[in-house]
mmCIF file of C-alpha atoms and ligand atoms in Angstrom:
data_model
loop_
_atom_site.group_PDB
_atom_site.id
_atom_site.type_symbol
_atom_site.label_atom_id
_atom_site.label_comp_id
_atom_site.label_asym_id
_atom_site.label_seq_id
_atom_site.Cartn_x
_atom_site.Cartn_y
_atom_site.Cartn_z
ATOM 1 C CA MET R 25 18.013 35.949 -33.591
ATOM 2 C CA LYS R 26 17.108 33.008 -31.127
ATOM 3 C CA LYS R 27 14.550 33.652 -28.408
ATOM 4 C CA ALA R 28 14.651 32.221 -24.932
ATOM 5 C CA VAL R 29 11.494 30.229 -24.194
ATOM 6 C CA SER R 30 10.225 27.977 -21.191
ATOM 7 C CA ILE R 31 7.654 25.436 -22.466
ATOM 8 C CA THR R 32 6.342 22.680 -20.118
ATOM 9 C CA VAL R 33 5.737 19.550 -22.110
ATOM 10 C CA ASN R 34 4.089 16.566 -20.341
ATOM 11 C CA GLY R 35 4.749 18.015 -17.017
ATOM 12 C CA LYS R 36 8.350 18.806 -17.591
ATOM 13 C CA THR R 37 9.684 22.310 -18.223
ATOM 14 C CA HIS R 38 12.217 22.862 -20.991
ATOM 15 C CA THR R 39 14.098 26.108 -21.159
ATOM 16 C CA SER R 40 15.869 26.768 -24.546
ATOM 17 C CA GLU R 41 16.981 29.179 -26.994
ATOM 18 C CA ILE R 42 15.087 28.590 -30.339
ATOM 19 C CA GLU R 43 14.514 30.203 -33.673
ATOM 20 C CA PRO R 44 11.403 32.266 -33.729
ATOM 21 C CA ARG R 45 10.406 30.517 -37.029
ATOM 22 C CA LEU R 46 10.548 27.004 -35.452
ATOM 23 C CA LEU R 47 7.033 25.287 -35.616
ATOM 24 C CA LEU R 48 5.850 23.648 -32.457
ATOM 25 C CA VAL R 49 5.661 20.296 -34.047
ATOM 26 C CA HIS R 50 9.389 20.522 -35.045
ATOM 27 C CA PHE R 51 10.219 21.712 -31.575
ATOM 28 C CA LEU R 52 8.410 18.741 -30.146
ATOM 29 C CA ARG R 53 9.849 16.104 -32.658
ATOM 30 C CA ASP R 54 13.226 17.339 -33.360
ATOM 31 C CA ALA R 55 14.344 19.149 -30.154
ATOM 32 C CA LEU R 56 12.501 16.809 -27.625
ATOM 33 C CA GLY R 57 12.427 13.658 -29.614
ATOM 34 C CA LEU R 58 8.779 13.253 -28.927
ATOM 35 C CA THR R 59 7.905 11.693 -32.378
ATOM 36 C CA GLY R 60 4.340 10.452 -31.376
ATOM 37 C CA THR R 61 3.168 13.927 -32.740
ATOM 38 C CA HIS R 62 3.015 13.206 -36.461
ATOM 39 C CA VAL R 63 3.345 15.592 -39.288
ATOM 40 C CA GLY R 64 0.967 15.103 -42.292
ATOM 41 C CA CYS R 65 -0.243 18.003 -44.315
ATOM 42 C CA GLU R 66 1.534 20.878 -42.611
ATOM 43 C CA THR R 67 -1.412 23.171 -43.572
ATOM 44 C CA SER R 68 -3.795 22.632 -40.603
ATOM 45 C CA ILE R 69 -5.975 20.171 -42.471
ATOM 46 C CA CYS R 70 -5.376 16.613 -41.479
ATOM 47 C CA GLY R 71 -4.889 17.028 -37.647
ATOM 48 C CA ALA R 72 -2.013 14.356 -37.359
ATOM 49 C CA CYS R 73 -0.071 16.977 -35.387
ATOM 50 C CA THR R 74 -2.679 17.730 -32.811
ATOM 51 C CA VAL R 75 -1.620 18.379 -29.285
ATOM 52 C CA LEU R 76 -3.210 20.016 -26.181
ATOM 53 C CA LEU R 77 -1.924 23.544 -25.301
ATOM 54 C CA ASP R 78 -3.136 24.394 -21.810
ATOM 55 C CA GLY R 79 -5.877 21.777 -22.413
ATOM 56 C CA GLN R 80 -6.987 23.054 -25.697
ATOM 57 C CA SER R 81 -6.325 21.077 -28.902
ATOM 58 C CA VAL R 82 -4.233 22.880 -31.475
ATOM 59 C CA LYS R 83 -2.535 21.941 -34.601
ATOM 60 C CA SER R 84 1.180 22.190 -33.900
ATOM 61 C CA CYS R 85 2.257 22.366 -37.610
ATOM 62 C CA THR R 86 0.812 25.825 -37.918
ATOM 63 C CA MET R 87 1.919 27.587 -34.781
ATOM 64 C CA PHE R 88 5.394 28.665 -33.757
ATOM 65 C CA ALA R 89 6.910 27.060 -30.794
ATOM 66 C CA VAL R 90 7.699 30.554 -29.259
ATOM 67 C CA GLN R 91 3.709 30.869 -29.164
ATOM 68 C CA ALA R 92 3.841 28.278 -26.488
ATOM 69 C CA ASP R 93 6.332 30.134 -24.255
ATOM 70 C CA GLY R 94 5.087 29.832 -20.647
ATOM 71 C CA LEU R 95 2.335 27.450 -21.563
ATOM 72 C CA SER R 96 1.848 23.750 -21.119
ATOM 73 C CA VAL R 97 1.636 21.223 -23.966
ATOM 74 C CA THR R 98 0.433 17.712 -23.644
ATOM 75 C CA THR R 99 1.449 15.140 -26.375
ATOM 76 C CA ILE R 100 0.368 11.470 -26.927
ATOM 77 C CA GLU R 101 3.447 10.446 -24.850
ATOM 78 C CA GLY R 102 2.037 12.516 -21.993
ATOM 79 C CA LEU R 103 -1.547 11.165 -22.007
ATOM 80 C CA ALA R 104 -1.224 7.919 -20.116
ATOM 81 C CA ALA R 105 -1.056 8.535 -16.225
ATOM 82 C CA ASN R 106 0.776 6.288 -13.710
ATOM 83 C CA GLY R 107 1.157 3.449 -16.272
ATOM 84 C CA ALA R 108 -2.688 3.519 -17.003
ATOM 85 C CA LEU R 109 -3.804 4.348 -20.536
ATOM 86 C CA HIS R 110 -6.036 7.225 -20.900
ATOM 87 C CA PRO R 111 -9.776 6.126 -21.506
ATOM 88 C CA VAL R 112 -9.626 7.298 -25.022
ATOM 89 C CA GLN R 113 -6.316 5.321 -25.472
ATOM 90 C CA GLU R 114 -8.051 2.307 -24.035
ATOM 91 C CA GLY R 115 -11.089 2.919 -26.275
ATOM 92 C CA PHE R 116 -8.963 3.021 -29.473
ATOM 93 C CA TRP R 117 -7.313 -0.174 -28.346
ATOM 94 C CA GLU R 118 -10.656 -2.091 -27.415
ATOM 95 C CA CYS R 119 -12.751 -0.807 -30.391
ATOM 96 C CA HIS R 120 -9.912 -1.204 -33.125
ATOM 97 C CA GLY R 121 -9.976 2.520 -33.749
ATOM 98 C CA LEU R 122 -6.760 2.534 -35.691
ATOM 99 C CA GLN R 123 -5.291 0.895 -38.777
ATOM 100 C CA CYS R 124 -2.057 2.345 -40.090
ATOM 101 C CA GLY R 125 -2.089 4.463 -36.978
ATOM 102 C CA TYR R 126 -0.710 7.577 -38.663
ATOM 103 C CA CYS R 127 -3.750 9.795 -37.745
ATOM 104 C CA THR R 128 -4.126 8.110 -34.366
ATOM 105 C CA PRO R 129 -2.151 10.329 -32.026
ATOM 106 C CA GLY R 130 -3.961 13.436 -33.293
ATOM 107 C CA MET R 131 -7.325 11.600 -33.324
ATOM 108 C CA ILE R 132 -6.619 10.674 -29.748
ATOM 109 C CA MET R 133 -5.641 14.113 -28.529
ATOM 110 C CA SER R 134 -8.591 15.635 -30.221
ATOM 111 C CA SER R 135 -10.949 12.930 -28.681
ATOM 112 C CA ALA R 136 -9.524 13.582 -25.136
ATOM 113 C CA GLN R 137 -10.579 17.191 -25.469
ATOM 114 C CA LEU R 138 -13.978 16.171 -26.808
ATOM 115 C CA VAL R 139 -14.664 13.765 -23.956
ATOM 116 C CA ASP R 140 -13.375 16.299 -21.422
ATOM 117 C CA ARG R 141 -15.808 18.913 -22.751
ATOM 118 C CA ASN R 142 -18.760 16.729 -23.411
ATOM 119 C CA PRO R 143 -18.840 13.547 -21.215
ATOM 120 C CA ASN R 144 -21.833 12.085 -22.946
ATOM 121 C CA PRO R 145 -21.490 12.814 -26.593
ATOM 122 C CA THR R 146 -23.779 11.551 -29.404
ATOM 123 C CA ASP R 147 -22.440 9.979 -32.438
ATOM 124 C CA GLU R 148 -23.178 13.255 -34.403
ATOM 125 C CA GLU R 149 -21.326 15.266 -31.825
ATOM 126 C CA ILE R 150 -18.179 12.984 -32.008
ATOM 127 C CA ARG R 151 -18.334 13.205 -35.781
ATOM 128 C CA HIS R 152 -18.544 17.006 -35.587
ATOM 129 C CA GLY R 153 -15.831 17.143 -32.820
ATOM 130 C CA LEU R 154 -13.361 15.183 -34.945
ATOM 131 C CA GLU R 155 -14.033 17.041 -38.199
ATOM 132 C CA GLY R 156 -10.474 18.525 -38.084
ATOM 133 C CA ASN R 157 -8.779 15.142 -38.047
ATOM 134 C CA LEU R 158 -8.445 13.001 -41.130
ATOM 135 C CA CYS R 159 -7.954 9.199 -41.338
ATOM 136 C CA ARG R 160 -6.828 7.972 -44.665
ATOM 137 C CA CYS R 161 -7.490 4.407 -43.717
ATOM 138 C CA THR R 162 -11.279 5.445 -43.497
ATOM 139 C CA GLY R 163 -11.829 3.636 -40.097
ATOM 140 C CA TYR R 164 -14.093 6.434 -38.858
ATOM 141 C CA GLN R 165 -16.868 4.177 -37.411
ATOM 142 C CA ASN R 166 -14.496 2.431 -35.012
ATOM 143 C CA ILE R 167 -12.956 5.664 -33.911
ATOM 144 C CA VAL R 168 -16.599 6.929 -32.977
ATOM 145 C CA GLU R 169 -17.087 3.634 -31.128
ATOM 146 C CA ALA R 170 -13.697 4.310 -29.305
ATOM 147 C CA VAL R 171 -14.758 7.695 -28.259
ATOM 148 C CA LYS R 172 -18.039 6.323 -26.942
ATOM 149 C CA TYR R 173 -16.203 3.655 -25.090
ATOM 150 C CA ALA R 174 -13.891 6.404 -23.526
ATOM 151 C CA ALA R 175 -17.083 8.483 -22.564
ATOM 152 C CA ASN R 176 -18.991 5.544 -20.996
ATOM 153 C CA LYS R 177 -15.874 4.699 -19.026
ATOM 154 C CA THR R 178 -15.269 8.226 -17.853
ATOM 155 C CA LEU R 179 -18.901 8.502 -16.842
ATOM 156 C CA ALA R 180 -18.851 5.243 -15.006
ATOM 157 C CA ALA R 181 -15.732 6.250 -13.213
ATOM 158 C CA SER R 182 -17.103 9.598 -12.072
ATOM 159 C CA GLY R 183 -20.420 7.746 -10.738
ATOM 160 C CA ASP R 184 -22.822 9.835 -12.987
HETATM 161 S S1 FES K 210 0.265 18.176 -40.008
HETATM 162 FE FE1 FES K 210 -0.891 19.741 -38.903
HETATM 163 S S2 FES K 210 -2.728 19.550 -39.611
HETATM 164 FE FE2 FES K 210 -1.873 18.215 -40.976
HETATM 165 S S1 FES K 211 -5.349 4.744 -39.222
HETATM 166 FE FE1 FES K 211 -4.276 5.151 -40.975
HETATM 167 S S2 FES K 211 -4.630 7.299 -41.317
HETATM 168 FE FE2 FES K 211 -5.935 6.705 -39.687
#
């Protein structure tokens, strides 16, 4: 039996009837057409499906969409504000933090949370914070540089 849910995604509230077994990643990709959230392992290992749920990074391949009822989801499509890239997106661009790009949306969502929680992370803290995201292109060093770029930019903007 379908269940009525109301889920806010990137600032827009969607009310619909969905199957309780529908995974959040499929709700985002198939029901809403937000294909920036990728599907990789489907077992909570690779992090390609990472989104923010009320500001907290979650792997959308291993939670049901009904669990997001009443909550707010941010996907990679909702990260840029007013036409300006999020500092983490800018960092990935400037520091060449992507190769094929498959892991990139998930990496960026996890990095956004990381920088939000720790505005001045060490290399070790960045690597630890991104442990749940795998890159098969093995470009980890540039990803670390991208997160440092974002942290520096955020700190400079806050005047600290
Ligand atoms: S697809 Fe969700 S963690 Fe890999
Ligand atoms: S850039 Fe290809 S998997 Fe990470």
